[in-house]
DNA sequence: AATGGTGTAGTGGTTAAACCAATTGGTATC
DNA sequence: GATACCAATTGGTTTAACCACTACACCATT
């Protein structure tokens, strides 16, 4: 027997045990989104712990959007959608400085095939949505207004055009990671025309159902923007 | 003035305000990973709130892995890595049933270009790592053992070969979303040979620095597995 | 010098009790 | 039926006390 046969003993905390228990109940389907939990006083008694200890556990679960407490009403298993579930992580990640270079490269890797899939799968209403966003973007750029919102919406709409919700959530997460870097880049007026031109080319390829062109135009667009952002840093 | 000019008033809770404040301090760099926070009793006094209320806020932050409390020592700003930051989300998502179809499609979209990038960027040690994993996988498959771990490591190692940390984290997240579905698929013995053969073809393409072949072999591999998993559901 | 034992101070973890704030449901009134 | 009021219930916060653990300092033994 060697020293490495011994493992550090992990102390459990009461409120963490409660979190575990609740998570498992939800995972097992015994508690479902929308279900109301017993009142805190009752649940604390059932669990054999003090109410503040239970509340510590509930705060953890609430921070993770797994439950929702309403004063005067009760505590419910959350019906949060994916976006709401991801929001805490996005907030946490925004406190960290990640390599912008890596994020930009990730975009270069994933957005061309996403555009390609959009060219394959877009429905007429998806195309209309893209055209509508582009029109607003053009109008605002023409008036010297800020277009970061349209830029985001355009990429988001391409993801939507794939008809795949996970792709949409992924783009959402990537965009939030880049956060303010893109926004500040778009503040410079002549760059808005670059963004607009890139978007136009992408949209034309998608409209034409030309998968290779969609991939290529998106690739060029992301590279152009990526280079400019890196120069700016 | 119309009714729509009025906006619902959002009540703030004290402990949520504290979470906001702490998050902002971390985001602004005024609190850095590894920094020690003042003792709870002192901090509660400074903030002008009760200690249980502060503790509620700290539980939220701890649940999000932003801080770490050590009994008898103190509370620190967390030095958690990306994987640890993502873990709570992965746990939450595991309580939800997401469309396996969408996740598999997402893999079909992103893993071929990732393999392509790996063929471009892999260093000798990356190739060695892939070969090593494949050898272990082959050995275990040959002995009728379970190979889910090697399967995961192989895809992870391809992401590593891109040299892009965000790509690695993304693959990590996607794999955890698929969780047990892949594992159960690999339990069936003859499927291990399919997985092994697919991995071999991908590795050969990467070794040959053949980007197109890497993309193509990965595409076929993911499609083959995806179809089988969907059939199983 | 290295190891083991003890004590103290400080810090987080839990409990108990009280009070405050918000929501919901029931009842009375018009 | 619509509105107002009230009581009960529920979550939110505060105060106080005690428990459990850690870090550190000091001393004794080998």
Coordinates of C-alpha atoms (C1' of nucleotides) in Angstrom, one line a residue:
Chain A
X1 CA 0.0 0.0 0.0
X2 CA 1.3 3.5 -1.0
X3 CA 0.4 7.0 0.0
X4 CA -1.5 7.4 -3.3
X5 CA -4.0 4.8 -2.1
X6 CA -5.4 7.4 0.2
X7 CA -7.9 9.8 -1.1
X8 CA -8.7 13.2 0.3
X9 CA -11.9 13.1 2.3
X10 CA -14.6 15.4 0.9
X11 CA -16.7 17.1 3.6
X12 CA -20.3 17.6 2.6
X13 CA -22.2 20.7 3.5
X14 CA -25.9 20.4 4.4
X15 CA -27.0 22.9 1.9
X16 CA -25.0 21.2 -0.9
X17 CA -26.7 17.9 -0.1
X18 CA -30.0 19.6 -0.5
X19 CA -29.0 21.0 -3.9
X20 CA -27.9 17.5 -5.0
X21 CA -31.2 16.0 -3.8
X22 CA -33.3 18.6 -5.6
X23 CA -31.2 18.3 -8.8
X24 CA -31.7 14.6 -8.8
X25 CA -35.5 14.9 -8.2
X26 CA -35.7 17.2 -11.2
X27 CA -33.4 14.9 -13.3
X28 CA -35.6 11.9 -12.4
X29 CA -38.7 13.8 -13.6
X30 CA -40.2 13.6 -10.1
X31 CA -40.2 17.4 -10.1
X32 CA -41.1 19.0 -13.4
X33 CA -40.8 22.6 -14.7
X34 CA -43.8 24.5 -13.3
X35 CA -44.2 22.3 -10.2
X36 CA -44.6 24.1 -7.0
X37 CA -42.3 23.1 -4.1
X38 CA -43.6 22.9 -0.5
X39 CA -43.4 26.1 1.5
X40 CA -39.9 26.8 2.9
X41 CA -41.0 26.2 6.5
X42 CA -42.6 22.9 5.7
X43 CA -39.8 21.8 3.4
X44 CA -37.1 22.7 6.0
X45 CA -39.0 20.6 8.5
X46 CA -39.3 17.7 6.2
X47 CA -35.6 17.8 5.4
X48 CA -34.8 18.2 9.1
X49 CA -32.8 21.4 8.6
X50 CA -33.1 25.0 9.5
X51 CA -34.9 27.4 7.2
X52 CA -31.8 29.6 6.5
X53 CA -29.9 26.5 5.5
X54 CA -32.6 25.5 3.1
X55 CA -32.7 29.0 1.8
X56 CA -28.9 28.8 1.1
X57 CA -29.6 25.7 -1.0
X58 CA -32.5 27.5 -2.8
X59 CA -30.3 30.4 -3.6
X60 CA -27.8 28.1 -5.3
X61 CA -30.6 26.5 -7.3
X62 CA -32.1 29.9 -8.1
X63 CA -28.8 31.3 -9.2
X64 CA -28.6 28.4 -11.7
X65 CA -32.2 29.2 -12.8
X66 CA -33.4 25.8 -11.8
X67 CA -36.0 27.2 -9.5
X68 CA -37.8 30.5 -9.1
X69 CA -39.0 31.9 -5.8
X70 CA -41.9 34.3 -5.6
X71 CA -42.5 36.2 -2.4
X72 CA -46.0 35.6 -1.1
X73 CA -46.6 32.9 -3.6
X74 CA -44.1 30.1 -3.4
X75 CA -41.2 28.4 -5.0
X76 CA -41.4 26.7 -8.4
X77 CA -39.3 24.5 -10.5
X78 CA -38.2 26.8 -13.3
X79 CA -39.6 26.8 -16.8
X80 CA -36.6 28.7 -18.0
X81 CA -35.7 28.1 -21.7
X82 CA -32.2 27.4 -22.9
X83 CA -31.3 31.0 -23.2
X84 CA -32.3 31.8 -19.7
X85 CA -30.4 28.7 -18.5
X86 CA -27.3 29.9 -20.3
X87 CA -27.5 33.5 -19.1
X88 CA -25.8 32.9 -15.7
X89 CA -22.9 31.3 -17.5
X90 CA -22.7 34.1 -20.0
X91 CA -22.6 36.6 -17.1
X92 CA -19.8 34.6 -15.4
X93 CA -17.8 34.3 -18.6
X94 CA -18.1 38.0 -19.2
X95 CA -16.0 38.5 -16.0
X96 CA -13.2 36.5 -17.6
X97 CA -10.9 37.6 -20.3
X98 CA -10.8 35.0 -23.0
X99 CA -8.5 35.0 -25.9
X100 CA -10.3 37.1 -28.5
X101 CA -8.1 35.4 -31.1
X102 CA -9.5 32.0 -30.2
X103 CA -13.1 33.2 -30.3
X104 CA -12.6 34.8 -33.7
X105 CA -10.9 31.7 -35.0
X106 CA -13.8 29.6 -33.7
X107 CA -16.2 31.9 -35.7
X108 CA -14.0 31.3 -38.8
X109 CA -14.4 27.6 -38.2
X110 CA -18.1 27.3 -37.5
X111 CA -19.9 30.1 -39.2
X112 CA -19.1 29.1 -42.8
X113 CA -20.6 25.6 -42.5
X114 CA -23.5 27.2 -40.6
X115 CA -24.1 29.5 -43.6
X116 CA -23.8 26.5 -45.8
X117 CA -26.5 24.7 -43.9
X118 CA -28.7 27.8 -44.0
X119 CA -28.4 27.9 -47.8
X120 CA -29.7 24.3 -47.8
X121 CA -32.5 24.7 -45.3
X122 CA -33.7 28.3 -45.3
X123 CA -37.5 28.7 -45.7
X124 CA -39.0 31.7 -47.5
X125 CA -39.8 33.4 -44.2
X126 CA -36.1 33.0 -43.1
X127 CA -35.0 34.8 -46.3
X128 CA -37.5 37.5 -45.7
X129 CA -36.2 38.0 -42.2
X130 CA -32.7 38.3 -43.4
X131 CA -33.7 40.8 -46.1
X132 CA -35.7 42.8 -43.5
X133 CA -32.7 43.0 -41.2
X134 CA -30.4 44.0 -44.0
X135 CA -32.8 46.8 -45.0
X136 CA -32.9 48.2 -41.5
X137 CA -29.1 47.9 -41.3
X138 CA -28.7 49.7 -44.6
X139 CA -31.1 52.5 -43.5
X140 CA -29.3 53.0 -40.2
X141 CA -25.9 52.9 -41.7
X142 CA -27.1 55.5 -44.3
X143 CA -28.2 57.7 -41.4
X144 CA -24.9 57.3 -39.6
X145 CA -26.6 55.4 -36.8
X146 CA -25.1 52.5 -34.9
X147 CA -25.8 49.0 -36.4
X148 CA -24.4 46.5 -33.8
X149 CA -27.9 45.2 -33.1
X150 CA -28.6 44.4 -36.8
X151 CA -25.3 42.8 -37.1
X152 CA -26.1 40.5 -34.3
X153 CA -29.6 39.8 -35.6
X154 CA -28.3 39.0 -39.0
X155 CA -26.0 36.2 -37.8
X156 CA -28.6 35.0 -35.4
X157 CA -31.1 34.9 -38.3
X158 CA -28.7 32.8 -40.3
X159 CA -28.5 30.3 -37.4
X160 CA -32.3 30.3 -37.2
X161 CA -32.4 29.5 -40.9
X162 CA -30.6 26.2 -40.2
X163 CA -33.7 25.2 -38.3
X164 CA -31.5 23.9 -35.6
X165 CA -32.0 25.3 -32.1
X166 CA -28.6 24.2 -30.8
X167 CA -26.9 26.1 -33.6
X168 CA -28.9 29.2 -32.6
X169 CA -27.9 28.8 -28.9
X170 CA -24.3 28.3 -29.9
X171 CA -24.2 31.5 -32.0
X172 CA -25.9 33.3 -29.1
X173 CA -23.2 32.2 -26.7
X174 CA -20.3 33.0 -29.1
X175 CA -21.7 36.5 -29.8
X176 CA -22.1 37.2 -26.1
X177 CA -18.5 36.1 -25.5
X178 CA -17.3 38.6 -28.0
X179 CA -19.5 41.1 -26.3
X180 CA -18.4 44.6 -26.6
X181 CA -15.4 44.1 -28.9
X182 CA -17.7 43.8 -32.0
X183 CA -19.9 46.7 -30.9
X184 CA -16.9 49.0 -30.6
X185 CA -15.6 47.9 -34.0
X186 CA -18.9 48.8 -35.6
X187 CA -18.8 52.3 -34.1
X188 CA -16.5 53.4 -36.8
X189 CA -18.7 54.5 -39.7
X190 CA -16.9 53.2 -42.8
X191 CA -16.8 49.7 -41.2
X192 CA -20.6 49.6 -41.3
X193 CA -20.4 49.6 -45.1
X194 CA -18.0 46.7 -44.9
X195 CA -20.3 44.8 -42.6
X196 CA -23.3 45.6 -44.9
X197 CA -21.5 44.6 -48.0
X198 CA -20.5 41.3 -46.4
X199 CA -24.0 40.6 -45.3
X200 CA -25.4 41.3 -48.7
X201 CA -23.0 38.8 -50.4
X202 CA -23.9 36.2 -47.8
X203 CA -27.6 36.8 -48.2
X204 CA -27.4 36.6 -52.0
X205 CA -25.7 33.2 -51.8
X206 CA -28.3 31.9 -49.4
X207 CA -31.1 33.1 -51.6
X208 CA -29.5 31.4 -54.5
X209 CA -29.3 28.2 -52.5
X210 CA -25.6 28.2 -53.3
X211 CA -24.0 26.3 -50.4
X212 CA -20.4 26.8 -51.5
X213 CA -20.9 30.5 -52.1
X214 CA -22.6 30.9 -48.8
X215 CA -19.7 29.2 -47.0
X216 CA -17.2 31.3 -49.0
X217 CA -18.8 34.7 -48.5
X218 CA -19.2 34.0 -44.8
X219 CA -15.6 32.9 -44.6
X220 CA -14.4 36.1 -46.2
X221 CA -16.7 38.2 -44.1
X222 CA -15.6 36.7 -40.8
X223 CA -11.9 36.9 -41.8
X224 CA -12.3 40.6 -42.8
X225 CA -13.9 41.5 -39.5
X226 CA -11.5 39.3 -37.5
X227 CA -8.5 40.9 -38.9
X228 CA -9.8 44.4 -38.2
X229 CA -10.6 43.5 -34.7
X230 CA -7.2 42.0 -34.0
X231 CA -5.6 45.1 -35.5
X232 CA -7.7 47.1 -33.1
X233 CA -6.5 45.2 -30.0
Chain B
X1 CA -49.2 59.4 -23.1
X2 CA -50.5 55.9 -23.3
X3 CA -50.6 52.9 -21.0
X4 CA -47.7 51.4 -22.8
X5 CA -45.5 54.2 -21.6
X6 CA -45.5 52.6 -18.2
X7 CA -43.2 49.8 -17.5
X8 CA -43.6 47.2 -14.9
X9 CA -41.5 48.0 -11.9
X10 CA -39.0 45.4 -11.1
X11 CA -38.5 44.8 -7.4
X12 CA -34.9 44.2 -6.4
X13 CA -33.9 41.9 -3.7
X14 CA -31.1 42.8 -1.5
X15 CA -29.1 39.7 -2.0
X16 CA -29.4 40.0 -5.8
X17 CA -28.1 43.6 -5.6
X18 CA -25.1 42.2 -3.8
X19 CA -24.5 39.6 -6.5
X20 CA -24.6 42.3 -9.1
X21 CA -22.1 44.4 -7.2
X22 CA -19.7 41.5 -6.7
X23 CA -20.0 40.5 -10.4
X24 CA -19.3 44.0 -11.5
X25 CA -16.2 44.3 -9.2
X26 CA -14.9 41.1 -10.7
X27 CA -15.7 42.2 -14.2
X28 CA -13.9 45.6 -13.6
X29 CA -10.9 43.7 -12.4
X30 CA -11.1 45.2 -8.9
X31 CA -11.5 41.7 -7.6
X32 CA -9.3 39.1 -9.3
X33 CA -9.2 35.3 -9.2
X34 CA -7.5 34.3 -6.0
X35 CA -8.3 37.5 -4.1
X36 CA -9.7 37.0 -0.6
X37 CA -12.9 38.8 0.3
X38 CA -13.3 40.4 3.7
X39 CA -14.8 38.1 6.4
X40 CA -18.6 37.7 6.2
X41 CA -19.3 39.6 9.4
X42 CA -17.2 42.5 8.3
X43 CA -18.5 42.5 4.7
X44 CA -22.1 42.3 6.0
X45 CA -21.5 45.4 8.1
X46 CA -19.7 47.2 5.3
X47 CA -22.7 46.5 3.0
X48 CA -25.2 47.4 5.7
X49 CA -27.0 44.1 5.5
X50 CA -27.5 41.1 7.8
X51 CA -25.0 38.2 7.5
X52 CA -27.7 35.6 6.4
X53 CA -28.6 38.0 3.6
X54 CA -25.0 38.3 2.5
X55 CA -24.7 34.5 2.7
X56 CA -27.6 34.1 0.4
X57 CA -25.7 36.3 -2.1
X58 CA -22.6 34.3 -1.6
X59 CA -24.4 31.0 -2.2
X60 CA -25.6 32.3 -5.6
X61 CA -22.0 33.3 -6.5
X62 CA -20.6 30.1 -5.2
X63 CA -23.2 28.1 -7.2
X64 CA -21.9 29.9 -10.3
X65 CA -18.4 29.0 -9.3
X66 CA -17.5 32.7 -9.1
X67 CA -16.3 32.4 -5.5
X68 CA -15.2 29.7 -3.2
X69 CA -15.9 29.6 0.6
X70 CA -13.6 27.7 2.9
X71 CA -14.7 27.2 6.4
X72 CA -12.2 28.5 8.9
X73 CA -10.2 30.3 6.2
X74 CA -12.3 32.7 4.2
X75 CA -14.0 33.4 0.9
X76 CA -12.0 33.8 -2.3
X77 CA -12.7 34.9 -5.8
X78 CA -12.6 31.7 -7.7
X79 CA -9.8 30.6 -9.9
X80 CA -12.0 28.0 -11.6
X81 CA -11.1 27.2 -15.2
X82 CA -13.5 27.1 -18.1
X83 CA -14.5 23.5 -17.5
X84 CA -15.3 24.2 -13.9
X85 CA -17.3 27.3 -14.8
X86 CA -19.3 25.3 -17.3
X87 CA -20.0 22.4 -15.0
X88 CA -23.0 23.9 -13.2
X89 CA -24.6 24.6 -16.6
X90 CA -23.9 21.1 -17.8
X91 CA -25.5 19.8 -14.6
X92 CA -28.6 21.9 -15.2
X93 CA -28.8 21.0 -18.8
X94 CA -28.6 17.3 -17.8
X95 CA -32.0 17.8 -16.1
X96 CA -33.5 18.8 -19.4
X97 CA -34.3 16.8 -22.4
X98 CA -32.9 18.6 -25.5
X99 CA -33.4 17.5 -29.0
X100 CA -30.7 14.9 -29.6
X101 CA -31.4 15.4 -33.3
X102 CA -30.3 19.1 -33.1
X103 CA -27.2 18.2 -31.2
X104 CA -26.2 15.5 -33.6
X105 CA -26.8 17.9 -36.5
X106 CA -24.7 20.5 -34.7
X107 CA -21.9 18.0 -34.6
X108 CA -22.3 17.3 -38.3
X109 CA -21.9 21.0 -39.0
X110 CA -19.0 21.8 -36.7
X111 CA -16.8 18.8 -36.4
X112 CA -15.8 18.4 -40.1
X113 CA -14.3 22.0 -40.2
X114 CA -12.7 21.4 -36.9
X115 CA -11.0 18.2 -38.2
X116 CA -10.0 20.3 -41.3
X117 CA -8.4 22.9 -39.0
X118 CA -6.7 20.1 -37.1
X119 CA -5.2 18.7 -40.3
X120 CA -3.7 22.2 -40.9
X121 CA -2.4 22.9 -37.4
X122 CA -1.6 19.6 -35.7
X123 CA 1.8 19.4 -34.2
X124 CA 3.7 16.1 -34.0
X125 CA 2.8 15.7 -30.3
X126 CA -0.9 16.1 -31.2
X127 CA -0.6 13.3 -33.8
X128 CA 1.2 11.1 -31.2
X129 CA -1.6 11.7 -28.8
X130 CA -4.3 10.8 -31.3
X131 CA -2.3 7.6 -32.2
X132 CA -1.9 6.7 -28.5
X133 CA -5.6 7.1 -27.9
X134 CA -6.4 5.0 -30.9
X135 CA -4.1 2.3 -29.7
X136 CA -5.8 2.1 -26.3
X137 CA -9.2 2.1 -28.0
X138 CA -8.2 -0.7 -30.3
X139 CA -6.8 -2.7 -27.4
X140 CA -9.9 -2.3 -25.3
X141 CA -12.2 -3.0 -28.2
X142 CA -10.2 -6.1 -28.9
X143 CA -10.7 -7.3 -25.3
X144 CA -14.4 -6.6 -25.4
X145 CA -14.1 -3.7 -23.0
X146 CA -16.0 -0.5 -23.1
X147 CA -14.5 2.4 -25.1
X148 CA -16.6 5.5 -24.4
X149 CA -13.7 7.2 -22.7
X150 CA -11.4 6.8 -25.6
X151 CA -14.1 7.9 -28.0
X152 CA -14.4 11.1 -26.0
X153 CA -10.7 11.6 -25.7
X154 CA -10.2 11.2 -29.5
X155 CA -12.6 14.0 -30.4
X156 CA -11.2 16.1 -27.6
X157 CA -7.7 15.6 -28.9
X158 CA -8.7 16.7 -32.4
X159 CA -10.0 19.9 -30.9
X160 CA -6.8 20.2 -29.0
X161 CA -4.9 19.8 -32.2
X162 CA -6.5 23.0 -33.6
X163 CA -4.6 24.8 -30.9
X164 CA -7.7 26.8 -30.1
X165 CA -9.0 26.6 -26.5
X166 CA -12.5 27.8 -27.4
X167 CA -12.8 24.9 -29.8
X168 CA -11.8 22.6 -27.1
X169 CA -14.4 24.0 -24.7
X170 CA -17.0 23.8 -27.3
X171 CA -16.4 20.2 -28.0
X172 CA -16.4 19.6 -24.3
X173 CA -19.8 21.2 -23.9
X174 CA -21.3 19.4 -26.9
X175 CA -20.1 16.0 -25.6
X176 CA -21.5 16.6 -22.2
X177 CA -24.8 17.6 -23.8
X178 CA -24.9 14.2 -25.5
X179 CA -23.9 12.6 -22.2
X180 CA -25.1 9.1 -21.9
X181 CA -26.6 8.6 -25.3
X182 CA -23.2 8.1 -26.9
X183 CA -22.0 5.9 -24.1
X184 CA -24.9 3.5 -24.4
X185 CA -24.4 3.4 -28.2
X186 CA -20.8 2.3 -27.7
X187 CA -21.9 -0.5 -25.3
X188 CA -22.8 -2.6 -28.3
X189 CA -19.6 -4.5 -29.3
X190 CA -19.7 -4.3 -33.1
X191 CA -20.2 -0.6 -32.9
X192 CA -16.9 -0.2 -31.3
X193 CA -15.3 -1.5 -34.5
X194 CA -17.3 1.1 -36.5
X195 CA -16.0 3.9 -34.2
X196 CA -12.5 2.6 -34.4
X197 CA -12.5 2.4 -38.2
X198 CA -13.9 5.9 -38.4
X199 CA -11.3 7.3 -36.0
X200 CA -8.5 5.6 -38.0
X201 CA -9.6 7.1 -41.3
X202 CA -9.8 10.6 -39.6
X203 CA -6.4 10.2 -38.1
X204 CA -4.8 9.1 -41.4
X205 CA -6.2 12.2 -43.1
X206 CA -4.9 14.5 -40.4
X207 CA -1.5 12.8 -40.5
X208 CA -1.4 13.3 -44.2
X209 CA -2.3 17.0 -43.7
X210 CA -5.1 16.4 -46.1
X211 CA -7.7 19.0 -45.0
X212 CA -10.4 17.9 -47.4
X213 CA -10.0 14.2 -46.4
X214 CA -10.1 15.1 -42.7
X215 CA -13.3 17.0 -43.2
X216 CA -14.8 14.2 -45.3
X217 CA -13.9 11.3 -43.1
X218 CA -15.1 13.2 -40.0
X219 CA -18.4 14.0 -41.8
X220 CA -18.9 10.3 -42.7
X221 CA -18.0 9.3 -39.2
X222 CA -20.4 11.7 -37.5
X223 CA -23.2 10.8 -39.9
X224 CA -22.8 7.1 -39.4
X225 CA -22.9 7.5 -35.6
X226 CA -25.7 10.0 -35.8
X227 CA -27.9 7.8 -37.8
X228 CA -27.4 4.8 -35.5
X229 CA -28.2 6.9 -32.4
X230 CA -31.4 8.2 -34.0
X231 CA -32.4 4.7 -34.9
X232 CA -31.8 3.7 -31.3
X233 CA -34.1 6.4 -29.9
Chain C
dA1 C1' 15.7 19.4 13.0
dA2 C1' 11.5 16.9 12.6
dT3 C1' 7.3 15.3 14.4
dG4 C1' 3.3 15.3 17.4
dG5 C1' 0.2 17.6 20.7
dT6 C1' -2.5 21.4 22.5
dG7 C1' -4.7 25.9 22.7
dT8 C1' -6.5 30.1 20.8
dA9 C1' -8.5 33.2 17.6
dG10 C1' -10.9 33.8 13.6
dT11 C1' -13.8 32.3 10.0
dG12 C1' -17.6 29.9 7.8
dG13 C1' -21.9 26.8 8.7
dT14 C1' -26.1 25.9 11.0
dT15 C1' -30.0 26.8 14.1
dA16 C1' -33.8 29.5 16.3
dA17 C1' -36.8 33.3 16.7
dA18 C1' -38.8 37.5 15.3
dC19 C1' -40.4 40.7 12.2
dC20 C1' -41.2 42.7 7.5
dA21 C1' -43.0 42.6 2.7
dA22 C1' -45.6 40.6 -1.0
dT23 C1' -49.2 37.7 -3.0
dT24 C1' -53.3 35.1 -3.0
dG25 C1' -57.9 34.0 -1.9
dG26 C1' -62.1 35.0 0.4
dT27 C1' -65.7 38.1 1.8
dA28 C1' -68.4 42.3 1.9
dT29 C1' -70.2 46.2 -0.5
dC30 C1' -72.0 48.7 -4.3
Chain D
dG1 C1' -70.0 41.7 -12.0
dA2 C1' -66.7 44.9 -10.3
dT3 C1' -64.2 46.8 -6.6
dA4 C1' -62.4 47.3 -2.0
dC5 C1' -60.8 45.3 2.1
dC6 C1' -58.8 41.9 5.2
dA7 C1' -56.7 37.7 6.8
dA8 C1' -53.7 34.0 5.8
dT9 C1' -49.8 32.3 3.8
dT10 C1' -45.5 32.7 1.8
dG11 C1' -40.9 34.4 0.9
dG12 C1' -37.2 38.2 2.5
dT13 C1' -34.5 40.1 6.0
dT14 C1' -32.7 40.8 10.7
dT15 C1' -30.7 39.6 15.2
dA16 C1' -28.5 36.4 18.2
dA17 C1' -26.4 32.2 19.5
dC18 C1' -23.9 28.2 18.9
dC19 C1' -21.3 24.7 16.2
dA20 C1' -17.5 23.1 13.2
dC21 C1' -13.3 23.9 10.9
dT22 C1' -8.9 26.1 9.8
dA23 C1' -4.7 28.5 10.5
dC24 C1' -1.3 29.6 13.5
dA25 C1' 1.5 29.7 17.5
dC26 C1' 3.7 27.4 21.0
dC27 C1' 5.6 23.6 23.5
dA28 C1' 7.3 18.8 24.3
dT29 C1' 9.4 14.7 22.7
dT30 C1' 12.5 12.1 19.8

